[in-house]
Short mmCIF file of C-alpha atoms in Angstrom, two decimals:
data_model
loop_
_atom_site.label_atom_id
_atom_site.label_comp_id
_atom_site.label_asym_id
_atom_site.label_seq_id
_atom_site.Cartn_x
_atom_site.Cartn_y
_atom_site.Cartn_z
CA MET A 39 21.82 25.78 -11.27
CA GLU A 40 18.47 27.30 -12.04
CA LEU A 41 16.83 24.11 -10.86
CA LEU A 42 18.63 24.30 -7.53
CA SER A 43 17.67 27.91 -6.92
CA ASP A 44 14.07 27.09 -7.85
CA TRP A 45 14.10 24.18 -5.46
CA LEU A 46 15.51 26.39 -2.74
CA GLU A 47 12.80 28.94 -3.37
CA TRP A 48 9.98 26.35 -3.21
CA SER A 49 11.40 24.41 -0.28
CA PRO A 50 9.78 26.35 2.58
CA ARG A 51 6.34 25.90 1.08
CA LEU A 52 6.87 22.23 0.35
CA LEU A 53 8.37 21.60 3.76
CA SER A 54 5.35 23.16 5.42
CA GLY A 55 3.26 20.74 3.34
CA LEU A 56 5.45 17.82 4.41
CA TRP A 57 4.91 18.87 8.02
CA VAL A 58 1.14 18.62 7.50
CA SER A 59 1.62 15.17 5.90
CA VAL A 60 3.71 14.00 8.85
CA GLN A 61 1.16 15.38 11.33
CA VAL A 62 -1.85 13.64 9.80
CA THR A 63 0.18 10.44 9.49
CA ALA A 64 1.31 10.51 13.13
CA LEU A 65 -2.16 11.32 14.44
CA SER A 66 -3.78 8.62 12.30
CA LEU A 67 -1.34 6.04 13.65
CA LEU A 68 -1.80 7.27 17.20
CA VAL A 69 -5.57 6.82 16.95
CA GLY A 70 -5.64 3.92 14.50
CA ILE A 71 -3.20 1.48 16.11
CA PRO A 72 -4.97 1.30 19.51
CA LEU A 73 -8.24 0.88 17.59
CA GLY A 74 -6.53 -1.89 15.64
CA LEU A 75 -5.51 -3.61 18.85
CA GLY A 76 -9.11 -3.33 20.05
CA LEU A 77 -10.37 -4.90 16.81
CA ALA A 78 -7.76 -7.65 17.04
CA LEU A 79 -8.95 -8.52 20.54
CA LEU A 80 -12.63 -8.28 19.54
CA SER A 81 -12.08 -10.63 16.63
CA SER A 82 -11.26 -13.44 19.05
CA VAL A 83 -13.99 -13.00 21.67
CA LYS A 84 -16.52 -15.75 22.40
CA SER A 85 -19.58 -13.93 21.08
CA ARG A 86 -20.14 -14.90 17.47
CA VAL A 87 -22.07 -11.72 16.66
CA VAL A 88 -19.25 -9.47 17.89
CA ARG A 89 -16.70 -11.54 16.01
CA ILE A 90 -18.60 -11.39 12.74
CA LEU A 91 -19.28 -7.65 13.03
CA THR A 92 -15.59 -7.05 13.75
CA MET A 93 -14.55 -9.12 10.76
CA ILE A 94 -16.94 -7.21 8.50
CA PHE A 95 -15.54 -3.89 9.70
CA ILE A 96 -11.99 -5.10 9.06
CA GLU A 97 -12.79 -6.47 5.60
CA VAL A 98 -14.57 -3.28 4.58
CA GLY A 99 -11.74 -1.11 5.92
CA ARG A 100 -9.14 -3.11 4.04
CA GLY A 101 -11.13 -3.70 0.89
CA MET A 102 -12.06 -0.09 0.28
CA PRO A 103 -9.50 2.15 -1.44
CA ALA A 104 -8.20 4.83 0.92
CA ILE A 105 -9.38 7.57 -1.44
CA VAL A 106 -12.97 6.29 -1.16
CA MET A 107 -12.70 6.31 2.64
CA LEU A 108 -11.31 9.87 2.59
CA GLN A 109 -13.99 11.26 0.33
CA MET A 110 -16.75 9.37 2.09
CA VAL A 111 -15.82 10.96 5.41
CA TYR A 112 -15.31 14.42 3.96
CA PHE A 113 -18.18 14.65 1.46
CA GLY A 114 -20.51 12.02 2.91
CA LEU A 115 -20.78 12.82 6.61
CA PRO A 116 -22.18 16.36 6.10
CA GLU A 117 -25.38 14.56 5.08
CA PHE A 118 -25.69 13.67 8.77
CA ASN A 119 -24.75 17.19 9.80
CA ILE A 120 -21.23 16.10 10.69
CA VAL A 121 -19.00 18.64 8.99
CA LEU A 122 -15.28 18.05 9.41
CA ASP A 123 -12.49 20.26 8.16
CA SER A 124 -10.07 18.59 5.75
CA PHE A 125 -7.44 17.96 8.45
CA THR A 126 -9.85 16.23 10.83
CA ALA A 127 -11.56 14.32 8.02
CA THR A 128 -8.17 13.02 6.84
CA VAL A 129 -7.22 11.91 10.34
CA VAL A 130 -10.59 10.20 10.85
CA ALA A 131 -10.47 8.39 7.50
CA LEU A 132 -6.83 7.33 7.78
CA SER A 133 -7.39 6.20 11.39
CA LEU A 134 -10.23 3.95 10.26
CA THR A 135 -8.07 2.51 7.47
CA THR A 136 -5.16 2.11 9.88
CA SER A 137 -7.30 0.32 12.45
CA ALA A 138 -8.52 -2.23 9.89
CA TYR A 139 -5.05 -2.96 8.51
CA THR A 140 -3.19 -2.98 11.81
CA SER A 141 -5.78 -5.22 13.47
CA GLU A 142 -4.72 -7.98 11.07
CA ILE A 143 -1.03 -7.25 11.68
CA ILE A 144 -1.50 -7.27 15.45
CA ARG A 145 -3.69 -10.37 15.33
CA ALA A 146 -0.92 -12.24 13.52
CA GLY A 147 1.52 -11.00 16.17
CA LEU A 148 -0.71 -12.14 19.02
CA ARG A 149 -1.16 -15.54 17.40
CA ALA A 150 2.61 -15.93 17.16
CA VAL A 151 2.97 -15.87 20.93
CA PRO A 152 3.54 -19.54 21.86
CA ASP A 153 0.51 -21.30 23.41
CA GLY A 154 2.78 -22.73 26.07
CA GLU A 155 3.21 -19.29 27.59
CA ILE A 156 -0.52 -18.81 27.94
CA GLU A 157 -0.94 -22.30 29.40
CA ALA A 158 1.91 -21.69 31.80
CA ALA A 159 0.32 -18.43 32.92
CA ASP A 160 -3.04 -20.19 33.33
CA ALA A 161 -1.35 -22.90 35.36
CA LEU A 162 0.14 -20.23 37.60
CA GLY A 163 -3.40 -19.00 38.21
CA ILE A 164 -2.87 -15.61 36.55
CA LYS A 165 -6.15 -13.97 35.61
CA ARG A 166 -7.17 -14.08 31.92
CA LEU A 167 -7.09 -10.31 31.60
CA ASP A 168 -3.63 -10.10 33.16
CA VAL A 169 -2.39 -12.85 30.86
CA MET A 170 -3.46 -10.67 27.94
CA ARG A 171 -2.11 -7.47 29.45
CA PHE A 172 1.27 -8.63 30.66
CA ILE A 173 2.11 -11.66 28.53
CA VAL A 174 0.33 -11.87 25.19
CA VAL A 175 -0.09 -8.22 24.12
CA PRO A 176 3.48 -7.01 24.86
CA GLN A 177 5.05 -9.98 23.10
CA GLY A 178 2.58 -9.90 20.25
CA PHE A 179 3.28 -6.22 19.71
CA ARG A 180 7.00 -6.88 19.63
CA ILE A 181 6.49 -9.50 16.94
CA ALA A 182 4.20 -7.18 14.98
CA LEU A 183 6.45 -4.13 15.31
CA PRO A 184 8.45 -4.36 12.06
CA THR A 185 5.26 -4.86 10.03
CA LEU A 186 3.61 -1.96 11.88
CA MET A 187 6.59 0.26 11.06
CA GLY A 188 6.33 -0.72 7.41
CA PHE A 189 2.65 0.18 7.54
CA ALA A 190 3.45 3.58 9.05
CA ILE A 191 5.58 4.38 5.98
CA LEU A 192 2.69 3.32 3.79
CA ILE A 193 0.27 5.64 5.61
CA LEU A 194 2.58 8.60 4.97
CA GLN A 195 2.30 7.73 1.29
CA VAL A 196 -1.47 7.38 1.52
CA SER A 197 -1.71 10.81 3.20
CA SER A 198 -0.89 12.32 -0.21
CA LEU A 199 -4.45 11.40 -1.23
CA ALA A 200 -5.73 14.08 1.16
CA PHE A 201 -4.83 16.35 -1.74
CA THR A 202 -8.31 15.51 -3.04
CA LEU A 203 -9.85 17.13 0.09
CA GLY A 204 -7.81 20.28 -0.37
CA LEU A 205 -5.64 19.57 2.67
CA PRO A 206 -2.47 21.69 2.23
CA GLU A 207 -0.12 18.69 2.52
CA LEU A 208 3.00 18.09 0.44
CA LEU A 209 1.34 17.09 -2.83
CA SER A 210 -1.17 19.98 -2.66
CA GLN A 211 1.63 22.47 -2.10
CA ALA A 212 3.73 21.05 -4.93
CA TYR A 213 0.77 21.02 -7.28
CA SER A 214 -0.17 24.62 -6.59
CA VAL A 215 3.42 25.76 -7.05
CA GLY A 216 3.33 23.87 -10.35
CA ALA A 217 0.08 25.53 -11.36
CA SER A 218 1.43 29.01 -10.72
CA THR A 219 4.93 28.56 -12.19
CA PHE A 220 4.23 25.90 -14.85
CA HIS A 221 7.35 24.11 -13.62
CA TYR A 222 5.32 20.99 -12.83
CA LEU A 223 8.10 18.49 -13.46
CA GLU A 224 10.64 20.30 -11.30
CA VAL A 225 8.41 20.93 -8.32
CA LEU A 226 6.67 17.54 -8.36
CA THR A 227 10.07 15.84 -8.58
CA LEU A 228 11.18 17.78 -5.51
CA ALA A 229 8.03 16.62 -3.71
CA GLY A 230 8.79 13.03 -4.77
CA LEU A 231 12.32 13.37 -3.39
CA MET A 232 10.96 14.67 -0.08
CA TYR A 233 8.80 11.57 0.25
CA LEU A 234 11.79 9.39 -0.65
CA VAL A 235 13.94 11.00 2.03
CA ILE A 236 11.53 9.55 4.57
CA THR A 237 10.31 6.34 2.94
CA VAL A 238 13.64 4.90 1.76
CA PRO A 239 15.64 5.21 5.01
CA GLY A 240 12.43 4.17 6.79
CA GLY A 241 12.40 1.00 4.69
CA TRP A 242 16.03 0.27 5.56
CA LEU A 243 15.26 0.76 9.22
CA VAL A 244 12.41 -1.75 9.05
CA GLU A 245 14.60 -4.27 7.21
CA ASN A 246 17.35 -3.89 9.78
CA PHE A 247 14.91 -4.24 12.60
CA GLU A 248 13.42 -7.39 11.08
CA LYS A 249 16.88 -8.91 10.79
CA ARG A 250 17.67 -8.04 14.39
CA LEU A 251 14.45 -9.58 15.66
CA SER A 252 14.97 -12.80 13.72
CA ARG A 253 18.66 -13.12 14.51
CA HIS A 254 18.02 -16.05 16.82
CA LEU A 255 16.46 -17.97 13.94
CA SER A 256 19.48 -18.12 11.68
CA MET B 149 -30.49 2.16 -9.08
CA ASP B 150 -29.51 4.64 -11.73
CA LEU B 151 -26.52 5.62 -9.64
CA PHE B 152 -25.50 2.00 -9.19
CA LEU B 153 -25.63 1.31 -12.92
CA LYS B 154 -23.62 4.43 -13.67
CA ILE B 155 -20.86 3.37 -11.31
CA LEU B 156 -21.03 -0.20 -12.55
CA ALA B 157 -20.54 1.01 -16.11
CA ALA B 158 -17.11 2.33 -15.11
CA VAL B 159 -15.90 -1.06 -13.84
CA PRO B 160 -14.39 -2.13 -17.20
CA VAL B 161 -12.12 0.94 -17.25
CA THR B 162 -10.92 0.18 -13.71
CA LEU B 163 -10.27 -3.44 -14.65
CA PHE B 164 -8.51 -2.43 -17.86
CA VAL B 165 -6.16 0.01 -16.10
CA THR B 166 -5.50 -2.52 -13.32
CA LEU B 167 -4.84 -5.53 -15.55
CA VAL B 168 -2.72 -3.77 -18.16
CA SER B 169 -0.57 -2.09 -15.47
CA PHE B 170 -0.20 -5.44 -13.75
CA ALA B 171 0.93 -7.12 -16.97
CA ILE B 172 3.46 -4.35 -17.66
CA GLY B 173 4.70 -4.53 -14.09
CA ALA B 174 5.00 -8.32 -14.17
CA LEU B 175 7.25 -8.06 -17.26
CA LEU B 176 9.37 -5.10 -16.14
CA ALA B 177 9.89 -6.72 -12.75
CA LEU B 178 11.82 -9.60 -14.35
CA PRO B 179 14.95 -7.60 -15.28
CA LEU B 180 14.71 -5.70 -11.97
CA ALA B 181 14.62 -8.92 -9.94
CA ALA B 182 17.45 -10.35 -12.04
CA GLY B 183 19.42 -7.14 -11.47
CA ARG B 184 19.13 -7.61 -7.73
CA ARG B 185 21.05 -10.89 -8.13
CA ALA B 186 23.49 -9.76 -10.82
CA PRO B 187 27.17 -10.64 -10.43
CA TYR B 188 28.14 -6.94 -10.64
CA ALA B 189 27.67 -4.86 -7.50
CA ILE B 190 26.88 -1.73 -9.53
CA VAL B 191 23.94 -3.47 -11.24
CA ARG B 192 22.67 -4.72 -7.88
CA VAL B 193 22.85 -1.26 -6.33
CA LEU B 194 21.16 0.37 -9.33
CA SER B 195 18.33 -2.16 -9.37
CA LYS B 196 17.79 -1.70 -5.66
CA ALA B 197 17.73 2.09 -6.11
CA VAL B 198 15.17 1.87 -8.91
CA ILE B 199 12.98 -0.46 -6.82
CA ASP B 200 13.25 1.83 -3.78
CA ILE B 201 12.27 4.87 -5.81
CA LEU B 202 9.31 3.13 -7.45
CA ARG B 203 8.06 1.88 -4.08
CA GLY B 204 8.95 4.97 -2.07
CA ILE B 205 7.10 7.69 -3.96
CA PRO B 206 3.34 7.72 -3.25
CA PRO B 207 1.48 6.41 -6.33
CA VAL B 208 -0.55 9.61 -6.76
CA VAL B 209 2.64 11.72 -6.65
CA PHE B 210 4.31 9.42 -9.17
CA ILE B 211 1.34 9.68 -11.51
CA PHE B 212 1.32 13.47 -11.13
CA ILE B 213 5.03 13.56 -12.01
CA LEU B 214 4.31 11.59 -15.17
CA PHE B 215 1.08 13.29 -16.18
CA PHE B 216 1.61 16.93 -15.21
CA GLY B 217 5.41 16.92 -14.99
CA VAL B 218 6.63 14.88 -17.93
CA GLY B 219 3.34 15.59 -19.70
CA SER B 220 3.84 19.35 -19.67
CA SER B 221 7.48 19.44 -20.65
CA VAL B 222 8.38 16.35 -22.68
CA ILE B 223 5.45 14.55 -24.23
CA ARG B 224 1.77 15.25 -23.86
CA TRP B 225 -0.10 12.07 -23.07
CA ASP B 226 -3.51 10.71 -22.56
CA PRO B 227 -4.50 10.26 -18.89
CA VAL B 228 -5.14 6.54 -19.45
CA VAL B 229 -1.68 6.02 -20.95
CA ALA B 230 -0.01 8.02 -18.18
CA SER B 231 -1.95 6.03 -15.57
CA ILE B 232 -1.00 2.69 -17.03
CA MET B 233 2.65 3.75 -17.32
CA GLY B 234 2.73 5.02 -13.74
CA LEU B 235 0.93 2.09 -12.14
CA GLY B 236 2.90 -0.31 -14.35
CA LEU B 237 6.23 1.09 -13.16
CA ILE B 238 5.13 1.07 -9.52
CA SER B 239 3.99 -2.54 -9.96
CA ALA B 240 7.39 -3.44 -11.42
CA GLY B 241 9.06 -2.24 -8.22
CA HIS B 242 6.73 -4.20 -5.96
CA LEU B 243 6.62 -7.34 -8.09
CA ALA B 244 10.43 -7.39 -8.39
CA GLU B 245 10.60 -7.71 -4.61
CA ILE B 246 7.93 -10.43 -4.66
CA TYR B 247 9.90 -12.33 -7.33
CA ARG B 248 13.04 -11.91 -5.27
CA GLY B 249 11.30 -13.48 -2.29
CA GLY B 250 10.35 -16.39 -4.52
CA LEU B 251 13.91 -16.79 -5.77
CA LEU B 252 15.25 -16.73 -2.22
CA ALA B 253 12.89 -19.55 -1.29
CA VAL B 254 14.46 -21.94 -3.83
CA PRO B 255 17.14 -23.97 -2.05
CA ALA B 256 20.68 -23.29 -3.28
CA GLY B 257 21.12 -27.02 -3.79
CA GLN B 258 18.75 -26.87 -6.76
CA PHE B 259 21.07 -24.45 -8.49
CA GLU B 260 24.18 -26.43 -7.62
CA ALA B 261 22.61 -29.69 -8.74
CA SER B 262 21.57 -28.25 -12.12
CA SER B 263 25.03 -26.78 -12.63
CA ALA B 264 26.55 -30.13 -11.77
CA LEU B 265 24.35 -31.71 -14.44
CA GLY B 266 25.92 -29.29 -16.92
CA LEU B 267 22.74 -27.31 -17.67
CA GLY B 268 23.23 -23.79 -19.02
CA ARG B 269 22.30 -20.72 -16.96
CA ALA B 270 19.30 -19.94 -19.14
CA THR B 271 17.96 -23.49 -18.92
CA ILE B 272 18.46 -23.52 -15.16
CA PHE B 273 16.41 -20.35 -14.74
CA ALA B 274 13.71 -21.26 -17.23
CA ASN B 275 13.21 -24.89 -16.21
CA VAL B 276 14.50 -25.41 -12.69
CA ILE B 277 14.64 -22.26 -10.58
CA GLY B 278 12.00 -20.14 -12.36
CA PRO B 279 9.01 -22.47 -11.96
CA GLN B 280 9.79 -23.12 -8.28
CA ALA B 281 10.30 -19.43 -7.52
CA PHE B 282 7.11 -18.55 -9.37
CA ARG B 283 5.11 -20.99 -7.26
CA VAL B 284 6.19 -19.21 -4.10
CA ALA B 285 5.59 -15.78 -5.65
CA ILE B 286 2.04 -16.36 -6.92
CA PRO B 287 0.08 -15.60 -3.71
CA GLY B 288 2.12 -12.39 -3.28
CA MET B 289 1.39 -11.46 -6.87
CA VAL B 290 -2.35 -11.87 -6.34
CA THR B 291 -2.12 -9.75 -3.18
CA TRP B 292 -0.38 -7.05 -5.21
CA LEU B 293 -3.12 -7.28 -7.85
CA ILE B 294 -5.68 -6.45 -5.14
CA SER B 295 -3.59 -3.47 -3.98
CA LEU B 296 -3.30 -2.31 -7.55
CA LEU B 297 -7.06 -2.58 -8.05
CA LYS B 298 -7.51 -0.19 -5.12
CA ASP B 299 -4.63 2.06 -6.21
CA SER B 300 -6.20 2.39 -9.64
CA SER B 301 -8.82 4.60 -7.98
CA ILE B 302 -6.28 7.43 -7.78
CA VAL B 303 -6.16 7.86 -11.54
CA SER B 304 -9.53 9.59 -11.21
CA THR B 305 -7.43 12.60 -10.09
CA ILE B 306 -5.98 13.00 -13.56
CA GLY B 307 -9.31 12.53 -15.29
CA VAL B 308 -9.56 8.85 -16.17
CA VAL B 309 -13.25 8.00 -16.18
CA GLU B 310 -13.12 4.94 -13.89
CA ILE B 311 -15.15 3.97 -10.81
CA MET B 312 -13.92 6.75 -8.57
CA PHE B 313 -14.27 9.46 -11.21
CA VAL B 314 -17.89 8.54 -11.91
CA THR B 315 -18.56 8.31 -8.16
CA ASN B 316 -17.20 11.79 -7.58
CA GLN B 317 -19.24 13.20 -10.41
CA ALA B 318 -22.37 11.54 -9.08
CA ALA B 319 -21.72 12.85 -5.58
CA ARG B 320 -21.40 16.36 -6.94
CA SER B 321 -24.33 16.34 -9.32
CA THR B 322 -26.93 14.52 -7.22
CA GLY B 323 -26.11 16.16 -3.92
CA GLU B 324 -26.14 12.70 -2.37
CA GLY B 325 -23.04 12.87 -0.24
CA LEU B 326 -22.70 9.39 1.11
CA LEU B 327 -24.43 6.90 -1.15
CA PRO B 328 -22.13 7.08 -4.21
CA PHE B 329 -19.08 6.39 -2.04
CA VAL B 330 -20.80 3.50 -0.28
CA ILE B 331 -21.63 1.99 -3.67
CA ALA B 332 -18.07 2.54 -4.95
CA GLY B 333 -16.62 0.97 -1.82
CA ALA B 334 -18.93 -2.02 -2.18
CA VAL B 335 -17.96 -2.46 -5.84
CA TYR B 336 -14.23 -2.46 -5.00
CA ILE B 337 -14.83 -4.96 -2.19
CA ALA B 338 -16.95 -7.14 -4.48
CA ILE B 339 -14.12 -7.33 -7.02
CA GLY B 340 -11.33 -7.62 -4.45
CA SER B 341 -12.80 -10.22 -2.09
CA PRO B 342 -12.80 -13.17 -4.50
CA LEU B 343 -9.19 -12.30 -5.34
CA ALA B 344 -8.31 -12.26 -1.64
CA ALA B 345 -9.96 -15.65 -1.19
CA LEU B 346 -8.03 -16.91 -4.22
CA SER B 347 -4.76 -15.66 -2.73
CA ARG B 348 -5.42 -17.40 0.59
CA TRP B 349 -6.40 -20.61 -1.21
CA LEU B 350 -3.29 -20.52 -3.41
CA GLU B 351 -1.10 -19.89 -0.41
CA LYS B 352 -2.45 -23.01 1.25
CA LYS B 353 -2.35 -25.12 -1.86
CA LEU B 354 1.05 -24.05 -3.15
CA SER B 355 2.82 -24.29 0.18
CA PHE B 356 1.67 -27.89 0.50
CA GLY B 357 4.60 -30.27 0.35
CA ARG B 358 7.16 -27.48 0.53
CA ARG B 359 8.02 -27.83 4.16
CA GLY B 360 11.09 -29.74 5.27
#
């Protein structure tokens, strides 16, 4: 019973932290996914130089741990007189990470659009840009959607690393409650449960969605 | 140069944490994957719940629960031990799902045929289904190893002196904001890239002859 009343007492603070986590996650996806689409398109242009530079950016973004990206943006950029607050720095870093990861997801989606459709569109005399805009990108996105949703859940998890920048997100709030009450186990467990309440049903949703999209295959 | 060597000197700790957690995860994932296919619904549901919890809590939160939570009220443990336990358990959840994918890829006929030959359940799993499932699972396992390598950077937050910890210290003491992180990033990429290439190569090689 004491646990429940403690949890009730800490909830407002933790929920305000969760709200920050959700905000940075949503903003990072909102900025990162369009960037990812841009990178996916750039990685298939004719110019070799552009292609190689894009690939390097993607490999670096995916190969670097998110915590390195976060700290690099927050502690590194001030050297160039770019000082970001922890919220902005988190959004910038997670957007960069998101763009690198989602570019690969979107690229796979675009590749899965049957060649015949592009040929058919070409044969109809539709302009290259319109073929991309109206035929390849919408279908490719649809194919990539379940994987993108799965990635969104992952980014919420990654946002907990913004704790290291002092961003008052869920983990920061839980940790400081722990530090002042010494009930670390209880409060951190509550934080863990709050993440689970989003990630587990989110995972089911993705699974369901995947099944629905591949129904025609079975 | 000095900075580079300092960060490089922490690589063994990162590799140690990564590899030991991976090994623990690879073992613990076996009963979890088996549980997902158990004849009893209650075992299946429980295994799924454990896997969901292990995969659903952010790794840094999970490690905080173990280190600060369990560590302050049940047993006091060394940051390295807590890290390996935490990352090992998380790996078990992810690897169990990778194993499951491998098991699903083995045609049901293989199981039926071995049963028809009168082989025991244990023999079937060890000699017929297991090796085939493993083949399918290997590229996924290598991909998880790369993720784990990167995730191991979070154990710097509880004081394990690995790449990220040393990097942070260097950034603070030298006043060089950017360089230490660039070096750390490069080191992670240098370790991860060959693994990624290996995973792609294995995927090509092991899927050969599996179609149709």
